[in-house]
Amino acid sequence: MVDISRGSALGTSGASELFQLLRDGRPRTRAELATVTGLARSTIATRVDSLMALGLVSPVGDALSTGGRPPSRFALNPSARVVLAADLGASHATLAVTDLSGTVLGELREAIDIASGPEAVLSWMVEAATTLLARIDRDHDELVAIGIGVPGPVEHSTGRPVNPPIMPGWDRFDVPGWVQQHLQVPVLVDNDVNIMALGERAFAWPNAEHLMFVKIATGIGSGVISSGRLQRGAQGIAGDIGHVQVARGVGIPCHCGNRGCLEALASGPAIARDLRKAGIDVATGSDVVDLVKRGNIEAIQAVRQAGRDIGEVLTTAVSLINPSVIAIGGSMARAGEHLIAGVREIVYTRSMPLATEHLAIVQSSAAENAAVLGASMLAIHHALSPEGIDALATPAR
Amino acid sequence: MVDISRGSALGTSGASELFQLLRDGRPRTRAELATVTGLARSTIATRVDSLMALGLVSPVGDALSTGGRPPSRFALNPSARVVLAADLGASHATLAVTDLSGTVLGELREAIDIASGPEAVLSWMVEAATTLLARIDRDHDELVAIGIGVPGPVEHSTGRPVNPPIMPGWDRFDVPGWVQQHLQVPVLVDNDVNIMALGERAFAWPNAEHLMFVKIATGIGSGVISSGRLQRGAQGIAGDIGHVQVARGVGIPCHCGNRGCLEALASGPAIARDLRKAGIDVATGSDVVDLVKRGNIEAIQAVRQAGRDIGEVLTTAVSLINPSVIAIGGSMARAGEHLIAGVREIVYTRSMPLATEHLAIVQSSAAENAAVLGASMLAIHHALSPEGIDALATPAR
């Protein structure tokens, strides 16, 4: 069994930077890697040697190199190994096998019921992974890590969901331990919004050190990347902005037991509820998006107001975190510019000019692929970290 | 000239963890250091060797070690070198020389006028540093780094203040370059609230990975430590919460040009202004604190209300950052429990229970020493980082 409990929780930012650098496929010298990561040259040399011994990094021909000297430039060999990425939602799951650059080699999407409990869902996942690996003609031995996103809070250091409201039976369930009975590789688990932030960054903003991903769907949450690292906070719930109170919310009850929460005003169900009160026939957030797309003025106004409410909370986030990118995703983001316009209206009105001068507030580019891409990143980051590489070099399987 | 532009901006969290570990003075083995930092053993070995060669780390006698083997346990030798720490305020400065554990060896406090410009203030600082070193009988050669806090935003990677409102003449001034003409060591500059966060953590919460320091004085700002690192954000203004709008602020003009900002309601001058409107004779925030200490009920109520306004903004911070500690400092914090009670009242009412279950909201313990201690930490962190040690090993003086 591979012990993943430490590495995933600790700061291995140097290793992550090394990986970020190599992930683009450009060959680099040891000296370049040392300069850009700020790691000691001896550290770089050791890391590159380990990666080469495992076939993860290959020397790249250099016409100027002489006789006995070691090859001077290296590039990631992304096809050397694969990772499994799973986005487990409330009612559907996406599973992908990607190479070490995050390129999807095979993918499947299926209806599941997260409420059927961890053993049912994870059994399906393990079987589907086998199917998927066979379909793309890769062996189980080539799998180096698994990243899983789930729709609830997760204690990241152990991979156990903690009091997840819509995941009955999953509370404190040892997801990595269970999966490792079938697939003996490190298993990283995180909540869906956190992995969406990782996926969005990898897909669209690889150089953004400070990025916030806001998911607006049945619930509202965010994933925060600061100084290039996903921030989880003391209890693992950093970014949980759905229950911040907003001005317009006075008195409106929220399912959390409090009143006036952002989620009680600006989530898909909340917008649908307000439109129903105005006599418009909508059942879900998805119906609202459809109405917006057909140009229904009430639906457009409601979505824009939701954007303003979200902007109220994001204004504080802009002051506190000072991100360069806020990406808006989740099913309600399909309402497009109307939602974003509301967010921008408030953030730009209320924030200090210096904080918004270079701030991009945009619709998610990775969109529905953000989560599975982020799960892949989570797995790759670990596989290429010092302890991931140690584990590969001395398999305890 | 020592190039400090890279290391200070980059993630050297492994190195910082190594330093954090050694700072307590406890001897540790290489294996222990590797386990706790998550750094590769080869990295630890290299780092420890460099530190030993410089006399910064010493082997500690181990009765069990045998013949030719290298000594197995190491401890920081805090008195090996010293750093200079400067807290430059609007109207006064504190200067200290500390050892490598942050223990103050000598200190002086003097009235200055930050508006007299960088050359006047920094000339004073350089002269005072010489006086201070002589007083404690340490040589210039023993000085390894300088940390400086200033009352305005700083581009941390270059150490240049950026549009600092109360520091005329300092905009984009090359503070490290100027100081290094006189003292040829790395110079780290940051804004005062950021270094107060570092100082508070070092003094009172060395194990807190997620800590927020809120300064309430003439202005309101905060320093945010997440995942053990000071977070500066994309423009270096992370934590700048003074101009977030609060509910009670509707229409109240702020000196920033906007309306309803937290600073326009809850800063020392704002509380004094409101009390004057109620017919109470106070000129400054300091007068308000004096009234509170004398039990004046109007002053107590005003301070408590300011605490509630601050709590409104901190509630969002609790959701976003999920800290384990919020320390309240700055001159208004001397009003004590009345201010903190207002903050707690709102944060505990409005936050999700999981976020506040283990959250401490407390008065700053480091108090007026927070800034100078933080400046010392900034300097020590750099001196003991890989590039700091490289610079010491191959001086370009």
PDB file of C-alpha atoms in Angstrom, chain A residues 138-352:
ATOM      1  CA  ARG A 138      -2.920   0.682 -21.722  1.00  0.00           C
ATOM      2  CA  ASP A 139      -1.988  -1.651 -18.897  1.00  0.00           C
ATOM      3  CA  HIS A 140      -2.869  -1.289 -15.203  1.00  0.00           C
ATOM      4  CA  ASP A 141       0.886  -1.134 -14.521  1.00  0.00           C
ATOM      5  CA  GLU A 142       1.105   2.123 -16.437  1.00  0.00           C
ATOM      6  CA  LEU A 143      -1.337   3.818 -14.059  1.00  0.00           C
ATOM      7  CA  VAL A 144       0.561   5.968 -11.533  1.00  0.00           C
ATOM      8  CA  ALA A 145      -2.141   7.825  -9.614  1.00  0.00           C
ATOM      9  CA  ILE A 146      -5.867   8.466  -9.364  1.00  0.00           C
ATOM     10  CA  GLY A 147      -7.528  11.851  -8.811  1.00  0.00           C
ATOM     11  CA  ILE A 148     -11.158  11.956  -7.690  1.00  0.00           C
ATOM     12  CA  GLY A 149     -13.482  14.932  -7.283  1.00  0.00           C
ATOM     13  CA  VAL A 150     -16.626  14.593  -5.176  1.00  0.00           C
ATOM     14  CA  PRO A 151     -19.566  16.959  -4.557  1.00  0.00           C
ATOM     15  CA  GLY A 152     -18.830  17.693  -0.902  1.00  0.00           C
ATOM     16  CA  PRO A 153     -16.165  18.704   1.613  1.00  0.00           C
ATOM     17  CA  VAL A 154     -13.143  16.413   1.870  1.00  0.00           C
ATOM     18  CA  GLU A 155     -10.401  16.123   4.461  1.00  0.00           C
ATOM     19  CA  HIS A 156      -7.691  16.319   1.866  1.00  0.00           C
ATOM     20  CA  SER A 157      -4.902  14.784   3.951  1.00  0.00           C
ATOM     21  CA  THR A 158      -6.846  11.506   4.304  1.00  0.00           C
ATOM     22  CA  GLY A 159      -9.140  11.664   1.266  1.00  0.00           C
ATOM     23  CA  ARG A 160     -12.235  11.202   3.444  1.00  0.00           C
ATOM     24  CA  PRO A 161     -15.434  13.181   2.785  1.00  0.00           C
ATOM     25  CA  VAL A 162     -16.524  15.107   5.896  1.00  0.00           C
ATOM     26  CA  ASN A 163     -20.255  15.617   6.578  1.00  0.00           C
ATOM     27  CA  PRO A 164     -21.087  15.865   2.873  1.00  0.00           C
ATOM     28  CA  PRO A 165     -24.739  16.976   2.716  1.00  0.00           C
ATOM     29  CA  ILE A 166     -25.679  15.240  -0.552  1.00  0.00           C
ATOM     30  CA  MET A 167     -23.521  12.101  -0.163  1.00  0.00           C
ATOM     31  CA  PRO A 168     -25.278   9.791   2.332  1.00  0.00           C
ATOM     32  CA  GLY A 169     -23.006   6.962   3.496  1.00  0.00           C
ATOM     33  CA  TRP A 170     -19.786   8.726   2.479  1.00  0.00           C
ATOM     34  CA  ASP A 171     -19.081  10.547   5.769  1.00  0.00           C
ATOM     35  CA  ARG A 172     -15.468   9.750   6.809  1.00  0.00           C
ATOM     36  CA  PHE A 173     -15.359   6.858   4.313  1.00  0.00           C
ATOM     37  CA  ASP A 174     -11.759   5.949   3.495  1.00  0.00           C
ATOM     38  CA  VAL A 175     -11.976   6.488  -0.274  1.00  0.00           C
ATOM     39  CA  PRO A 176      -8.218   6.010  -0.959  1.00  0.00           C
ATOM     40  CA  GLY A 177      -8.055   2.864   1.199  1.00  0.00           C
ATOM     41  CA  TRP A 178     -11.045   1.294  -0.550  1.00  0.00           C
ATOM     42  CA  VAL A 179      -9.880   2.129  -4.063  1.00  0.00           C
ATOM     43  CA  GLN A 180      -6.338   0.909  -3.296  1.00  0.00           C
ATOM     44  CA  GLN A 181      -7.701  -2.578  -2.596  1.00  0.00           C
ATOM     45  CA  HIS A 182      -8.312  -2.720  -6.349  1.00  0.00           C
ATOM     46  CA  LEU A 183      -5.857  -0.268  -7.899  1.00  0.00           C
ATOM     47  CA  GLN A 184      -2.591  -0.028  -5.925  1.00  0.00           C
ATOM     48  CA  VAL A 185      -1.609   3.547  -6.671  1.00  0.00           C
ATOM     49  CA  PRO A 186      -1.896   6.809  -4.734  1.00  0.00           C
ATOM     50  CA  VAL A 187      -5.468   8.125  -4.644  1.00  0.00           C
ATOM     51  CA  LEU A 188      -6.069  11.863  -4.213  1.00  0.00           C
ATOM     52  CA  VAL A 189      -9.545  13.091  -3.340  1.00  0.00           C
ATOM     53  CA  ASP A 190     -10.805  16.663  -3.255  1.00  0.00           C
ATOM     54  CA  ASN A 191     -14.071  18.503  -3.573  1.00  0.00           C
ATOM     55  CA  ASP A 192     -15.356  19.307  -7.026  1.00  0.00           C
ATOM     56  CA  VAL A 193     -14.862  23.077  -6.923  1.00  0.00           C
ATOM     57  CA  ASN A 194     -11.236  22.769  -5.852  1.00  0.00           C
ATOM     58  CA  ILE A 195     -10.423  20.447  -8.735  1.00  0.00           C
ATOM     59  CA  MET A 196     -12.340  22.706 -11.129  1.00  0.00           C
ATOM     60  CA  ALA A 197      -9.990  25.539 -10.111  1.00  0.00           C
ATOM     61  CA  LEU A 198      -7.008  23.309 -10.871  1.00  0.00           C
ATOM     62  CA  GLY A 199      -8.551  22.273 -14.199  1.00  0.00           C
ATOM     63  CA  GLU A 200      -9.407  25.817 -15.253  1.00  0.00           C
ATOM     64  CA  ARG A 201      -5.903  26.984 -14.451  1.00  0.00           C
ATOM     65  CA  ALA A 202      -4.276  24.128 -16.373  1.00  0.00           C
ATOM     66  CA  PHE A 203      -6.582  24.613 -19.351  1.00  0.00           C
ATOM     67  CA  ALA A 204      -6.677  28.372 -19.734  1.00  0.00           C
ATOM     68  CA  TRP A 205      -4.387  30.200 -17.300  1.00  0.00           C
ATOM     69  CA  PRO A 206      -1.225  28.141 -16.767  1.00  0.00           C
ATOM     70  CA  ASN A 207       0.721  31.216 -15.645  1.00  0.00           C
ATOM     71  CA  ALA A 208      -1.892  32.625 -13.252  1.00  0.00           C
ATOM     72  CA  GLU A 209      -0.587  32.359  -9.699  1.00  0.00           C
ATOM     73  CA  HIS A 210      -3.764  33.801  -8.166  1.00  0.00           C
ATOM     74  CA  LEU A 211      -6.985  32.419  -9.605  1.00  0.00           C
ATOM     75  CA  MET A 212     -10.459  31.918  -8.233  1.00  0.00           C
ATOM     76  CA  PHE A 213     -12.973  29.515  -9.765  1.00  0.00           C
ATOM     77  CA  VAL A 214     -16.599  30.151  -8.812  1.00  0.00           C
ATOM     78  CA  LYS A 215     -19.140  27.404  -9.439  1.00  0.00           C
ATOM     79  CA  ILE A 216     -22.751  28.517  -9.697  1.00  0.00           C
ATOM     80  CA  ALA A 217     -25.197  25.637  -9.976  1.00  0.00           C
ATOM     81  CA  THR A 218     -27.547  24.034  -7.432  1.00  0.00           C
ATOM     82  CA  GLY A 219     -25.107  25.358  -4.866  1.00  0.00           C
ATOM     83  CA  ILE A 220     -22.445  28.070  -4.961  1.00  0.00           C
ATOM     84  CA  GLY A 221     -18.813  27.499  -4.046  1.00  0.00           C
ATOM     85  CA  SER A 222     -15.338  28.473  -5.092  1.00  0.00           C
ATOM     86  CA  GLY A 223     -11.833  27.098  -5.384  1.00  0.00           C
ATOM     87  CA  VAL A 224      -8.978  29.461  -4.556  1.00  0.00           C
ATOM     88  CA  ILE A 225      -5.463  29.222  -5.962  1.00  0.00           C
ATOM     89  CA  SER A 226      -3.029  31.634  -4.266  1.00  0.00           C
ATOM     90  CA  SER A 227       0.721  31.759  -4.910  1.00  0.00           C
ATOM     91  CA  GLY A 228       0.195  28.924  -7.385  1.00  0.00           C
ATOM     92  CA  ARG A 229      -1.273  26.596  -4.763  1.00  0.00           C
ATOM     93  CA  LEU A 230      -4.777  25.411  -4.145  1.00  0.00           C
ATOM     94  CA  GLN A 231      -5.739  26.810  -0.747  1.00  0.00           C
ATOM     95  CA  ARG A 232      -7.772  24.526   1.470  1.00  0.00           C
ATOM     96  CA  GLY A 233      -7.667  26.404   4.773  1.00  0.00           C
ATOM     97  CA  ALA A 234      -7.582  25.110   8.329  1.00  0.00           C
ATOM     98  CA  GLN A 235     -10.666  22.862   8.023  1.00  0.00           C
ATOM     99  CA  GLY A 236     -10.418  22.217   4.283  1.00  0.00           C
ATOM    100  CA  ILE A 237     -13.366  24.498   3.531  1.00  0.00           C
ATOM    101  CA  ALA A 238     -11.618  27.579   2.126  1.00  0.00           C
ATOM    102  CA  GLY A 239     -13.635  29.062  -0.742  1.00  0.00           C
ATOM    103  CA  ASP A 240     -16.988  27.981   0.672  1.00  0.00           C
ATOM    104  CA  ILE A 241     -18.762  31.245  -0.165  1.00  0.00           C
ATOM    105  CA  GLY A 242     -22.315  29.917  -0.631  1.00  0.00           C
ATOM    106  CA  HIS A 243     -23.348  30.889   2.883  1.00  0.00           C
ATOM    107  CA  VAL A 244     -21.919  34.385   3.074  1.00  0.00           C
ATOM    108  CA  GLN A 245     -24.788  36.803   3.736  1.00  0.00           C
ATOM    109  CA  VAL A 246     -25.589  39.382   1.093  1.00  0.00           C
ATOM    110  CA  ALA A 247     -27.459  42.660   1.404  1.00  0.00           C
ATOM    111  CA  ARG A 248     -30.494  41.641  -0.667  1.00  0.00           C
ATOM    112  CA  GLY A 249     -30.905  38.443   1.339  1.00  0.00           C
ATOM    113  CA  VAL A 250     -32.346  39.919   4.546  1.00  0.00           C
ATOM    114  CA  GLY A 251     -34.723  37.371   6.030  1.00  0.00           C
ATOM    115  CA  ILE A 252     -34.620  34.847   3.196  1.00  0.00           C
ATOM    116  CA  PRO A 253     -34.197  31.378   4.747  1.00  0.00           C
ATOM    117  CA  CYS A 254     -31.394  29.128   3.511  1.00  0.00           C
ATOM    118  CA  HIS A 255     -31.283  25.328   3.712  1.00  0.00           C
ATOM    119  CA  CYS A 256     -28.196  25.694   5.952  1.00  0.00           C
ATOM    120  CA  GLY A 257     -30.415  27.019   8.743  1.00  0.00           C
ATOM    121  CA  ASN A 258     -29.198  30.609   8.481  1.00  0.00           C
ATOM    122  CA  ARG A 259     -30.802  33.486   6.550  1.00  0.00           C
ATOM    123  CA  GLY A 260     -29.749  35.695   3.665  1.00  0.00           C
ATOM    124  CA  CYS A 261     -27.034  33.402   2.299  1.00  0.00           C
ATOM    125  CA  LEU A 262     -25.720  33.960  -1.221  1.00  0.00           C
ATOM    126  CA  GLU A 263     -26.863  30.455  -2.157  1.00  0.00           C
ATOM    127  CA  ALA A 264     -30.438  31.271  -1.075  1.00  0.00           C
ATOM    128  CA  LEU A 265     -30.499  34.136  -3.599  1.00  0.00           C
ATOM    129  CA  ALA A 266     -28.230  33.399  -6.533  1.00  0.00           C
ATOM    130  CA  SER A 267     -28.129  29.623  -7.049  1.00  0.00           C
ATOM    131  CA  GLY A 268     -30.069  27.987  -9.882  1.00  0.00           C
ATOM    132  CA  PRO A 269     -32.943  26.828  -7.619  1.00  0.00           C
ATOM    133  CA  ALA A 270     -33.114  30.276  -5.947  1.00  0.00           C
ATOM    134  CA  ILE A 271     -33.413  32.094  -9.274  1.00  0.00           C
ATOM    135  CA  ALA A 272     -36.064  29.603 -10.448  1.00  0.00           C
ATOM    136  CA  ARG A 273     -38.004  30.127  -7.191  1.00  0.00           C
ATOM    137  CA  ASP A 274     -37.987  33.908  -7.644  1.00  0.00           C
ATOM    138  CA  LEU A 275     -39.143  33.591 -11.258  1.00  0.00           C
ATOM    139  CA  ARG A 276     -41.973  31.252 -10.214  1.00  0.00           C
ATOM    140  CA  LYS A 277     -43.074  33.884  -7.696  1.00  0.00           C
ATOM    141  CA  ALA A 278     -43.261  36.288 -10.636  1.00  0.00           C
ATOM    142  CA  GLY A 279     -45.578  33.807 -12.393  1.00  0.00           C
ATOM    143  CA  ILE A 280     -43.026  32.311 -14.789  1.00  0.00           C
ATOM    144  CA  ASP A 281     -43.138  28.553 -15.327  1.00  0.00           C
ATOM    145  CA  VAL A 282     -39.650  27.251 -14.453  1.00  0.00           C
ATOM    146  CA  ALA A 283     -38.724  24.260 -12.324  1.00  0.00           C
ATOM    147  CA  THR A 284     -34.911  24.289 -12.274  1.00  0.00           C
ATOM    148  CA  GLY A 285     -31.834  26.394 -12.894  1.00  0.00           C
ATOM    149  CA  SER A 286     -31.522  24.652 -16.231  1.00  0.00           C
ATOM    150  CA  ASP A 287     -34.996  25.926 -17.206  1.00  0.00           C
ATOM    151  CA  VAL A 288     -33.823  29.433 -16.275  1.00  0.00           C
ATOM    152  CA  VAL A 289     -30.789  29.110 -18.541  1.00  0.00           C
ATOM    153  CA  ASP A 290     -33.044  27.938 -21.395  1.00  0.00           C
ATOM    154  CA  LEU A 291     -35.311  30.985 -20.892  1.00  0.00           C
ATOM    155  CA  VAL A 292     -32.278  33.306 -20.896  1.00  0.00           C
ATOM    156  CA  LYS A 293     -31.088  31.765 -24.138  1.00  0.00           C
ATOM    157  CA  ARG A 294     -34.517  32.387 -25.659  1.00  0.00           C
ATOM    158  CA  GLY A 295     -34.235  36.052 -24.641  1.00  0.00           C
ATOM    159  CA  ASN A 296     -36.841  36.074 -21.852  1.00  0.00           C
ATOM    160  CA  ILE A 297     -36.411  39.469 -20.223  1.00  0.00           C
ATOM    161  CA  GLU A 298     -37.496  38.451 -16.704  1.00  0.00           C
ATOM    162  CA  ALA A 299     -35.087  35.532 -16.720  1.00  0.00           C
ATOM    163  CA  ILE A 300     -32.283  37.765 -17.996  1.00  0.00           C
ATOM    164  CA  GLN A 301     -32.960  40.319 -15.256  1.00  0.00           C
ATOM    165  CA  ALA A 302     -33.064  37.618 -12.586  1.00  0.00           C
ATOM    166  CA  VAL A 303     -29.755  36.153 -13.743  1.00  0.00           C
ATOM    167  CA  ARG A 304     -28.143  39.576 -13.848  1.00  0.00           C
ATOM    168  CA  GLN A 305     -29.323  40.296 -10.303  1.00  0.00           C
ATOM    169  CA  ALA A 306     -27.867  36.949  -9.183  1.00  0.00           C
ATOM    170  CA  GLY A 307     -24.607  38.080 -10.771  1.00  0.00           C
ATOM    171  CA  ARG A 308     -24.743  41.272  -8.687  1.00  0.00           C
ATOM    172  CA  ASP A 309     -25.297  39.276  -5.485  1.00  0.00           C
ATOM    173  CA  ILE A 310     -22.339  37.051  -6.360  1.00  0.00           C
ATOM    174  CA  GLY A 311     -20.320  40.170  -7.203  1.00  0.00           C
ATOM    175  CA  GLU A 312     -21.004  41.519  -3.715  1.00  0.00           C
ATOM    176  CA  VAL A 313     -19.192  38.559  -2.182  1.00  0.00           C
ATOM    177  CA  LEU A 314     -16.490  38.518  -4.847  1.00  0.00           C
ATOM    178  CA  THR A 315     -15.654  42.172  -4.151  1.00  0.00           C
ATOM    179  CA  THR A 316     -14.439  41.149  -0.718  1.00  0.00           C
ATOM    180  CA  ALA A 317     -12.588  38.230  -2.308  1.00  0.00           C
ATOM    181  CA  VAL A 318     -10.844  40.633  -4.684  1.00  0.00           C
ATOM    182  CA  SER A 319      -9.612  42.736  -1.736  1.00  0.00           C
ATOM    183  CA  LEU A 320      -8.582  39.757   0.350  1.00  0.00           C
ATOM    184  CA  ILE A 321      -6.997  37.485  -2.232  1.00  0.00           C
ATOM    185  CA  ASN A 322      -6.150  39.934  -5.034  1.00  0.00           C
ATOM    186  CA  PRO A 323      -6.541  37.371  -7.843  1.00  0.00           C
ATOM    187  CA  SER A 324      -5.697  38.061 -11.475  1.00  0.00           C
ATOM    188  CA  VAL A 325      -8.469  35.773 -12.738  1.00  0.00           C
ATOM    189  CA  ILE A 326     -11.986  35.000 -11.554  1.00  0.00           C
ATOM    190  CA  ALA A 327     -13.486  32.240 -13.712  1.00  0.00           C
ATOM    191  CA  ILE A 328     -17.232  31.665 -13.434  1.00  0.00           C
ATOM    192  CA  GLY A 329     -18.371  28.096 -14.074  1.00  0.00           C
ATOM    193  CA  GLY A 330     -21.055  25.604 -13.121  1.00  0.00           C
ATOM    194  CA  SER A 331     -24.347  24.977 -14.902  1.00  0.00           C
ATOM    195  CA  MET A 332     -25.686  28.526 -14.381  1.00  0.00           C
ATOM    196  CA  ALA A 333     -22.609  29.962 -16.123  1.00  0.00           C
ATOM    197  CA  ARG A 334     -24.207  28.722 -19.345  1.00  0.00           C
ATOM    198  CA  ALA A 335     -26.467  31.768 -18.995  1.00  0.00           C
ATOM    199  CA  GLY A 336     -23.383  33.553 -20.322  1.00  0.00           C
ATOM    200  CA  GLU A 337     -22.717  37.268 -20.333  1.00  0.00           C
ATOM    201  CA  HIS A 338     -25.829  38.246 -18.377  1.00  0.00           C
ATOM    202  CA  LEU A 339     -24.528  36.568 -15.254  1.00  0.00           C
ATOM    203  CA  ILE A 340     -20.930  37.774 -15.735  1.00  0.00           C
ATOM    204  CA  ALA A 341     -22.159  41.325 -16.409  1.00  0.00           C
ATOM    205  CA  GLY A 342     -23.846  41.422 -13.001  1.00  0.00           C
ATOM    206  CA  VAL A 343     -20.680  40.203 -11.310  1.00  0.00           C
ATOM    207  CA  ARG A 344     -18.514  42.724 -13.126  1.00  0.00           C
ATOM    208  CA  GLU A 345     -20.910  45.597 -12.442  1.00  0.00           C
ATOM    209  CA  ILE A 346     -20.523  45.229  -8.680  1.00  0.00           C
ATOM    210  CA  VAL A 347     -16.863  44.182  -8.531  1.00  0.00           C
ATOM    211  CA  TYR A 348     -15.732  47.081 -10.722  1.00  0.00           C
ATOM    212  CA  THR A 349     -17.926  49.613  -8.910  1.00  0.00           C
ATOM    213  CA  ARG A 350     -16.826  48.653  -5.432  1.00  0.00           C
ATOM    214  CA  SER A 351     -13.210  47.510  -5.649  1.00  0.00           C
ATOM    215  CA  MET A 352     -10.062  49.592  -5.396  1.00  0.00           C
TER     216      MET A 352
END
